[in-house]
């Protein structure tokens, strides 16, 4: 979920409504301003509201992936944009056990390799100190 020169930060959080209050500095709008890759849990029932909130900073075309029942027999993966993902979630009748991923790293193409982990460095041997 990190791509050099596109997105290097991943935030794992939840969206608060009727549950325990989130700290003021950890509100979803605060994280959205950074345009980091977001991973949201416990939020699938609020997909439409979340998409509307995030579109302000990420834009309508920002990629979104929803994974329901990950690694289980009914796993479902939905791919879309902030503009249309809520419709897909509602059509699939998702109500629990789903994770929402939002960010430009999800659609990155033709990006530079990491200077730390890129192929030109991967073959280099180091001598133990």
Coordinates of N, CA, C and O in Angstrom, one line a residue:
X1 N 0.8 -1.2 0.0 CA 0.0 0.0 0.0 C 0.8 1.3 0.0 O 0.3 2.3 0.1
X2 N 2.2 1.1 0.0 CA 3.0 2.3 -0.2 C 3.7 2.2 -1.6 O 4.1 1.1 -2.0
X3 N 3.7 3.3 -2.2 CA 4.3 3.4 -3.6 C 5.2 4.6 -3.6 O 4.8 5.7 -3.3
X4 N 6.5 4.4 -3.9 CA 7.4 5.6 -3.9 C 6.9 6.7 -4.8 O 6.3 6.5 -5.8
X5 N 7.0 7.9 -4.2 CA 6.6 9.2 -4.9 C 5.0 9.3 -5.1 O 4.6 10.2 -5.8
X6 N 4.3 8.3 -4.6 CA 2.8 8.4 -4.7 C 2.2 8.4 -3.4 O 1.4 9.3 -3.0
X7 N 2.5 7.4 -2.5 CA 1.9 7.3 -1.2 C 2.9 6.5 -0.3 O 3.1 5.3 -0.7
X8 N 3.4 7.1 0.8 CA 4.3 6.3 1.6 C 3.7 6.0 3.0 O 4.3 5.3 3.8
X9 N 2.6 6.6 3.3 CA 2.0 6.5 4.6 C 0.7 5.7 4.6 O -0.1 5.9 3.7
X10 N 0.5 4.7 5.5 CA -0.7 4.0 5.6 C -1.3 4.2 7.0 O -0.6 4.1 8.0
X11 N -2.6 4.6 7.1 CA -3.2 4.8 8.3 C -4.3 3.7 8.5 O -5.2 3.6 7.7
X12 N -4.2 3.0 9.6 CA -5.2 2.0 10.0 C -6.1 2.7 11.1 O -5.6 3.0 12.2
X13 N -7.4 2.8 10.8 CA -8.2 3.5 11.8 C -9.7 3.0 11.6 O -9.9 2.1 10.9
X14 N -10.6 3.6 12.3 CA -12.0 3.3 12.2 C -12.7 4.7 12.1 O -12.2 5.7 12.4
X15 N -14.0 4.6 11.7 CA -14.8 5.8 11.6 C -15.8 5.7 12.8 O -16.5 4.7 12.9
X16 N -15.8 6.7 13.6 CA -16.6 6.7 14.8 C -18.0 7.3 14.6 O -18.1 8.2 13.9
X17 N -19.0 6.6 15.1 CA -20.3 7.2 15.1 C -21.0 7.0 16.5 O -21.0 7.8 17.3
X18 N -21.5 5.8 16.7 CA -22.2 5.5 17.9 C -21.3 4.7 18.9 O -21.8 4.1 19.8
X19 N -20.1 4.6 18.6 CA -19.1 3.8 19.4 C -18.3 4.8 20.3 O -18.5 6.0 20.3
X20 N -17.3 4.2 20.9 CA -16.4 5.0 21.7 C -15.8 6.2 20.9 O -15.4 6.0 19.7
X21 N -15.8 7.3 21.5 CA -15.4 8.6 20.8 C -13.9 8.5 20.4 O -13.1 8.0 21.1
X22 N -13.6 9.0 19.2 CA -12.2 9.0 18.7 C -11.6 10.3 19.2 O -12.3 11.3 19.4
X23 N -10.3 10.3 19.5 CA -9.6 11.5 19.9 C -9.7 12.6 18.8 O -9.8 12.2 17.6
X24 N -9.8 13.8 19.2 CA -10.0 14.9 18.2 C -8.9 14.9 17.1 O -9.2 15.1 15.9
X25 N -7.7 14.6 17.4 CA -6.6 14.5 16.5 C -6.7 13.3 15.5 O -5.9 13.2 14.6
X26 N -7.6 12.4 15.8 CA -7.7 11.2 15.0 C -9.0 11.1 14.2 O -9.4 10.0 13.8
X27 N -9.6 12.2 14.0 CA -10.8 12.3 13.2 C -10.5 11.9 11.7 O -9.4 12.2 11.2
X28 N -11.4 11.3 11.0 CA -11.2 10.9 9.6 C -10.8 12.1 8.7 O -9.9 12.0 7.9
X29 N -11.4 13.2 8.9 CA -11.1 14.4 8.1 C -9.7 14.8 8.3 O -9.0 15.3 7.4
X30 N -9.1 14.6 9.5 CA -7.7 15.0 9.8 C -6.8 14.1 8.9 O -5.9 14.6 8.3
X31 N -7.1 12.8 8.9 CA -6.2 11.9 8.1 C -6.4 12.1 6.6 O -5.5 12.0 5.9
X32 N -7.6 12.4 6.2 CA -7.9 12.7 4.8 C -7.1 13.8 4.2 O -6.6 13.8 3.1
X33 N -6.8 14.8 5.0 CA -6.0 15.9 4.5 C -4.6 15.5 4.1 O -4.0 16.1 3.2
X34 N -4.1 14.5 4.7 CA -2.8 14.0 4.3 C -2.7 13.2 3.0 O -1.7 13.0 2.4
X35 N -3.9 12.7 2.6 CA -4.1 11.9 1.4 C -3.2 10.6 1.5 O -2.8 10.0 0.5
X36 N -3.0 10.2 2.8 CA -2.3 8.9 3.0 C -3.3 7.8 2.6 O -4.5 8.0 2.4
X37 N -2.7 6.6 2.4 CA -3.6 5.4 2.1 C -4.3 5.1 3.4 O -3.6 4.9 4.5
X38 N -5.6 5.0 3.4 CA -6.4 4.7 4.6 C -6.9 3.3 4.6 O -7.3 2.8 3.5
X39 N -6.9 2.6 5.7 CA -7.4 1.3 5.9 C -8.4 1.5 7.0 O -8.0 1.8 8.2
X40 N -9.7 1.3 6.7 CA -10.8 1.5 7.7 C -11.4 0.2 8.1 O -11.8 -0.6 7.2
X41 N -11.6 -0.1 9.3 CA -12.3 -1.3 9.8 C -13.5 -0.8 10.6 O -13.5 0.4 11.0
X42 N -14.5 -1.6 10.8 CA -15.7 -1.3 11.6 C -16.4 -0.1 11.0 O -16.9 0.7 11.7
X43 N -16.4 0.0 9.6 CA -17.0 1.2 9.0 C -17.9 0.9 7.8 O -18.4 1.8 7.2
X44 N -18.1 -0.4 7.4 CA -18.7 -0.7 6.2 C -20.2 -0.2 6.1 O -20.6 0.2 5.0
X45 N -20.8 -0.2 7.2 CA -22.2 0.3 7.2 C -22.4 1.8 6.9 O -23.4 2.3 6.6
X46 N -21.2 2.5 7.0 CA -21.2 3.9 6.7 C -20.5 4.3 5.4 O -20.0 5.4 5.3
X47 N -20.4 3.4 4.5 CA -19.6 3.6 3.3 C -20.0 4.9 2.5 O -19.1 5.6 2.1
X48 N -21.3 5.1 2.4 CA -21.7 6.3 1.6 C -21.3 7.6 2.3 O -20.7 8.5 1.7
X49 N -21.5 7.6 3.6 CA -21.1 8.8 4.4 C -19.6 9.0 4.3 O -19.1 10.1 4.2
X50 N -18.8 7.9 4.5 CA -17.4 8.0 4.4 C -16.9 8.5 3.1 O -16.0 9.4 3.0
X51 N -17.4 7.9 2.0 CA -17.0 8.3 0.7 C -17.3 9.8 0.5 O -16.4 10.5 -0.1
X52 N -18.4 10.3 0.9 CA -18.7 11.7 0.8 C -17.8 12.6 1.5 O -17.4 13.7 1.1
X53 N -17.4 12.1 2.7 CA -16.4 12.9 3.5 C -15.0 12.9 2.9 O -14.3 13.9 2.8
X54 N -14.6 11.8 2.4 CA -13.2 11.6 1.8 C -13.0 12.3 0.5 O -11.9 12.7 0.1
X55 N -14.1 12.4 -0.3 CA -14.0 13.0 -1.7 C -13.5 14.4 -1.6 O -12.9 14.9 -2.6
X56 N -13.7 15.1 -0.5 CA -13.3 16.5 -0.4 C -11.8 16.6 -0.6 O -11.3 17.5 -1.3
X57 N -11.0 15.7 0.0 CA -9.6 15.7 -0.1 C -9.0 14.8 -1.2 O -7.9 15.1 -1.7
X58 N -9.6 13.6 -1.4 CA -9.1 12.6 -2.3 C -9.6 12.8 -3.8 O -9.0 12.3 -4.7
X59 N -10.8 13.4 -3.9 CA -11.4 13.5 -5.2 C -12.3 12.3 -5.6 O -12.1 11.2 -5.0
X60 N -13.2 12.5 -6.5 CA -14.2 11.4 -6.8 C -13.5 10.2 -7.4 O -14.0 9.1 -7.3
X61 N -12.4 10.4 -8.1 CA -11.8 9.3 -8.9 C -10.8 8.5 -8.0 O -10.1 7.6 -8.5
X62 N -10.6 8.8 -6.7 CA -9.7 8.1 -5.9 C -10.1 6.6 -5.8 O -11.2 6.3 -5.5
X63 N -9.1 5.7 -6.0 CA -9.4 4.3 -5.9 C -9.8 3.8 -4.5 O -9.3 4.3 -3.5
X64 N -10.7 2.9 -4.5 CA -11.2 2.2 -3.2 C -11.3 0.7 -3.5 O -11.7 0.3 -4.5
X65 N -10.8 0.0 -2.5 CA -11.0 -1.5 -2.5 C -11.7 -1.9 -1.2 O -11.3 -1.4 -0.1
X66 N -12.7 -2.7 -1.3 CA -13.4 -3.2 -0.1 C -13.2 -4.7 -0.1 O -13.5 -5.4 -1.1
X67 N -12.7 -5.2 1.0 CA -12.5 -6.7 1.1 C -13.4 -7.2 2.2 O -13.3 -6.7 3.4
X68 N -14.4 -8.0 1.9 CA -15.3 -8.6 2.9 C -14.9 -10.0 3.1 O -14.6 -10.8 2.2
X69 N -15.0 -10.5 4.3 CA -14.7 -11.9 4.7 C -13.3 -12.3 4.2 O -13.2 -13.4 3.6
X70 N -12.3 -11.5 4.4 CA -11.0 -11.8 3.9 C -10.5 -13.2 4.3 O -10.7 -13.6 5.4
X71 N -10.0 -13.9 3.3 CA -9.4 -15.2 3.5 C -10.4 -16.3 4.1 O -10.0 -17.2 4.7
X72 N -11.6 -16.0 3.8 CA -12.7 -17.0 4.2 C -13.4 -17.5 3.0 O -13.4 -16.8 1.9
X73 N -14.2 -18.6 3.1 CA -15.0 -19.0 1.9 C -15.9 -18.0 1.3 O -16.1 -17.6 1.2
X74 N -16.3 -17.1 1.6 CA -17.2 -16.1 0.9 C -16.5 -14.8 0.7 O -17.2 -13.8 0.6
X75 N -15.2 -14.8 0.6 CA -14.4 -13.6 0.4 C -15.0 -12.8 -0.8 O -15.2 -13.4 -1.9
X76 N -15.1 -11.5 -0.7 CA -15.6 -10.7 -1.8 C -14.7 -9.5 -1.8 O -14.4 -8.8 -0.8
X77 N -14.2 -9.1 -3.0 CA -13.4 -8.0 -3.2 C -14.1 -7.0 -4.2 O -14.4 -7.5 -5.4
X78 N -14.3 -5.8 -3.8 CA -15.0 -4.8 -4.7 C -13.9 -3.7 -5.0 O -13.2 -3.3 -4.1
X79 N -13.8 -3.3 -6.2 CA -12.9 -2.3 -6.6 C -13.7 -1.2 -7.3 O -14.5 -1.4 -8.1
X80 N -13.4 0.0 -6.9 CA -14.1 1.2 -7.5 C -13.4 2.5 -7.1 O -12.2 2.5 -6.9
X81 N -14.2 3.5 -7.1 CA -13.7 4.9 -6.9 C -14.6 5.5 -5.8 O -15.7 4.9 -5.5
X82 N -14.2 6.5 -5.1 CA -15.1 7.1 -4.1 C -16.4 7.5 -4.7 O -17.4 7.5 -4.0
X83 N -16.5 7.8 -6.0 CA -17.7 8.1 -6.7 C -18.7 7.0 -6.7 O -20.0 7.2 -6.7
X84 N -18.3 5.7 -6.7 CA -19.2 4.6 -7.0 C -19.2 3.5 -6.0 O -20.0 2.6 -6.0
X85 N -18.2 3.5 -5.1 CA -18.0 2.3 -4.2 C -19.2 2.1 -3.3 O -19.6 1.0 -2.9
X86 N -19.9 3.2 -2.8 CA -21.0 3.0 -1.9 C -22.1 2.2 -2.6 O -22.8 1.3 -2.0
X87 N -22.4 2.5 -3.9 CA -23.4 1.7 -4.6 C -23.0 0.2 -4.7 O -23.9 -0.7 -4.5
X88 N -21.7 -0.1 -4.9 CA -21.3 -1.5 -4.9 C -21.5 -2.2 -3.6 O -21.9 -3.3 -3.5
X89 N -21.1 -1.5 -2.5 CA -21.2 -2.0 -1.2 C -22.7 -2.3 -0.9 O -23.0 -3.4 -0.4
X90 N -23.6 -1.4 -1.2 CA -25.0 -1.6 -1.0 C -25.6 -2.7 -1.8 O -26.4 -3.5 -1.3
X91 N -25.2 -2.8 -3.1 CA -25.6 -3.8 -4.0 C -25.2 -5.2 -3.5 O -25.9 -6.2 -3.6
X92 N -24.0 -5.3 -2.9 CA -23.5 -6.5 -2.3 C -24.1 -6.8 -0.9 O -23.8 -7.9 -0.4
X93 N -24.8 -5.9 -0.4 CA -25.4 -6.0 0.9 C -24.4 -6.3 2.0 O -24.6 -7.1 2.9
X94 N -23.3 -5.6 2.0 CA -22.2 -5.8 3.0 C -22.6 -5.0 4.2 O -23.0 -3.8 4.2
X95 N -22.5 -5.7 5.4 CA -22.9 -5.1 6.6 C -21.9 -5.3 7.7 O -22.0 -4.7 8.8
X96 N -20.9 -6.2 7.5 CA -19.9 -6.5 8.5 C -18.7 -7.2 7.9 O -18.8 -7.6 6.8
X97 N -17.7 -7.4 8.7 CA -16.5 -8.2 8.3 C -15.9 -7.7 7.0 O -15.5 -8.5 6.2
X98 N -15.8 -6.4 6.9 CA -15.2 -5.8 5.7 C -14.2 -4.7 6.1 O -14.3 -4.1 7.1
X99 N -13.2 -4.6 5.2 CA -12.1 -3.6 5.4 C -12.2 -2.7 4.2 O -12.3 -3.2 3.0
X100 N -12.0 -1.4 4.4 CA -12.1 -0.4 3.3 C -10.7 0.1 3.1 O -10.1 0.6 4.1
X101 N -10.2 0.1 1.9 CA -8.9 0.7 1.6 C -9.1 1.8 0.6 O -9.8 1.7 -0.4
X102 N -8.5 3.0 0.9 CA -8.7 4.2 0.1 C -7.3 4.8 -0.1 O -6.6 5.0 0.8
X103 N -7.1 5.1 -1.4 CA -5.8 5.9 -1.7 C -5.3 5.7 -3.1 O -5.6 4.7 -3.7
X104 N -4.5 6.6 -3.5 CA -3.9 6.6 -4.8 C -2.9 5.5 -5.1 O -2.7 5.1 -6.2
X105 N -2.3 4.9 -4.0 CA -1.4 3.8 -4.2 C -2.1 2.6 -4.8 O -1.5 1.7 -5.5
X106 N -3.4 2.5 -4.6 CA -4.2 1.3 -5.2 C -4.2 1.3 -6.7 O -4.6 0.2 -7.2
X107 N -3.9 2.4 -7.3 CA -4.0 2.4 -8.8 C -2.7 2.9 -9.4 O -2.7 3.2 -10.6
X108 N -1.6 2.9 -8.6 CA -0.4 3.5 -9.1 C 0.2 2.6 -10.3 O 0.2 1.4 -10.2
X109 N 0.7 3.3 -11.3 CA 1.4 2.6 -12.4 C 2.6 3.4 -12.8 O 2.7 4.6 -12.5
X110 N 3.6 2.8 -13.4 CA 4.8 3.5 -13.9 C 5.4 4.3 -12.8 O 5.7 5.5 -13.0
X111 N 5.6 3.8 -11.6 CA 6.2 4.5 -10.6 C 7.7 4.1 -10.4 O 8.1 3.0 -10.9
X112 N 8.5 4.9 -9.7 CA 9.9 4.6 -9.5 C 10.0 3.5 -8.5 O 9.2 3.4 -7.6
X113 N 11.0 2.7 -8.6 CA 11.3 1.7 -7.6 C 11.9 2.4 -6.3 O 12.5 3.4 -6.4
X114 N 11.6 1.7 -5.2 CA 12.2 2.2 -4.0 C 13.7 2.2 -4.0 O 14.3 1.2 -4.5
X115 N 14.4 3.2 -3.6 CA 15.8 3.3 -3.6 C 16.4 2.3 -2.6 O 17.5 1.8 -2.7
X116 N 15.6 1.9 -1.6 CA 16.0 1.0 -0.5 C 15.8 -0.4 -1.0 O 16.7 -1.3 -0.7
X117 N 14.7 -0.7 -1.6 CA 14.3 -2.1 -1.9 C 14.3 -2.4 -3.4 O 14.0 -3.5 -3.8
X118 N 14.7 -1.5 -4.2 CA 14.6 -1.7 -5.7 C 15.6 -2.8 -6.2 O 16.5 -3.2 -5.5
X119 N 15.3 -3.2 -7.4 CA 16.1 -4.3 -8.0 C 17.6 -4.0 -8.1 O 18.4 -4.9 -8.0
X120 N 18.0 -2.8 -8.3 CA 19.4 -2.5 -8.5 C 20.2 -2.7 -7.2 O 21.4 -2.8 -7.2
X121 N 19.5 -2.6 -6.1 CA 20.1 -2.8 -4.7 C 19.9 -4.2 -4.2 O 20.7 -4.7 -3.5
X122 N 18.8 -4.8 -4.6 CA 18.5 -6.2 -4.1 C 19.6 -7.2 -4.3 O 19.8 -8.1 -3.5
X123 N 20.4 -7.1 -5.4 CA 21.4 -8.0 -5.7 C 22.7 -7.7 -5.0 O 23.6 -8.6 -5.0
X124 N 22.9 -6.6 -4.4 CA 24.1 -6.2 -3.7 C 24.3 -7.0 -2.4 O 23.4 -7.1 -1.7
X125 N 25.5 -7.5 -2.2 CA 25.8 -8.2 -1.0 C 26.4 -7.2 0.0 O 27.1 -6.3 -0.3
X126 N 26.1 -7.5 1.3 CA 26.7 -6.7 2.3 C 27.6 -7.6 3.1 O 27.4 -8.8 3.3
X127 N 28.7 -7.0 3.7 CA 29.6 -7.7 4.5 C 29.3 -7.5 6.0 O 29.1 -6.3 6.4
X128 N 29.1 -8.5 6.8 CA 28.8 -8.3 8.2 C 29.9 -7.5 8.9 O 31.1 -7.7 8.6
X129 N 29.5 -6.7 9.8 CA 30.5 -5.9 10.5 C 31.0 -6.6 11.7 O 30.4 -7.4 12.4

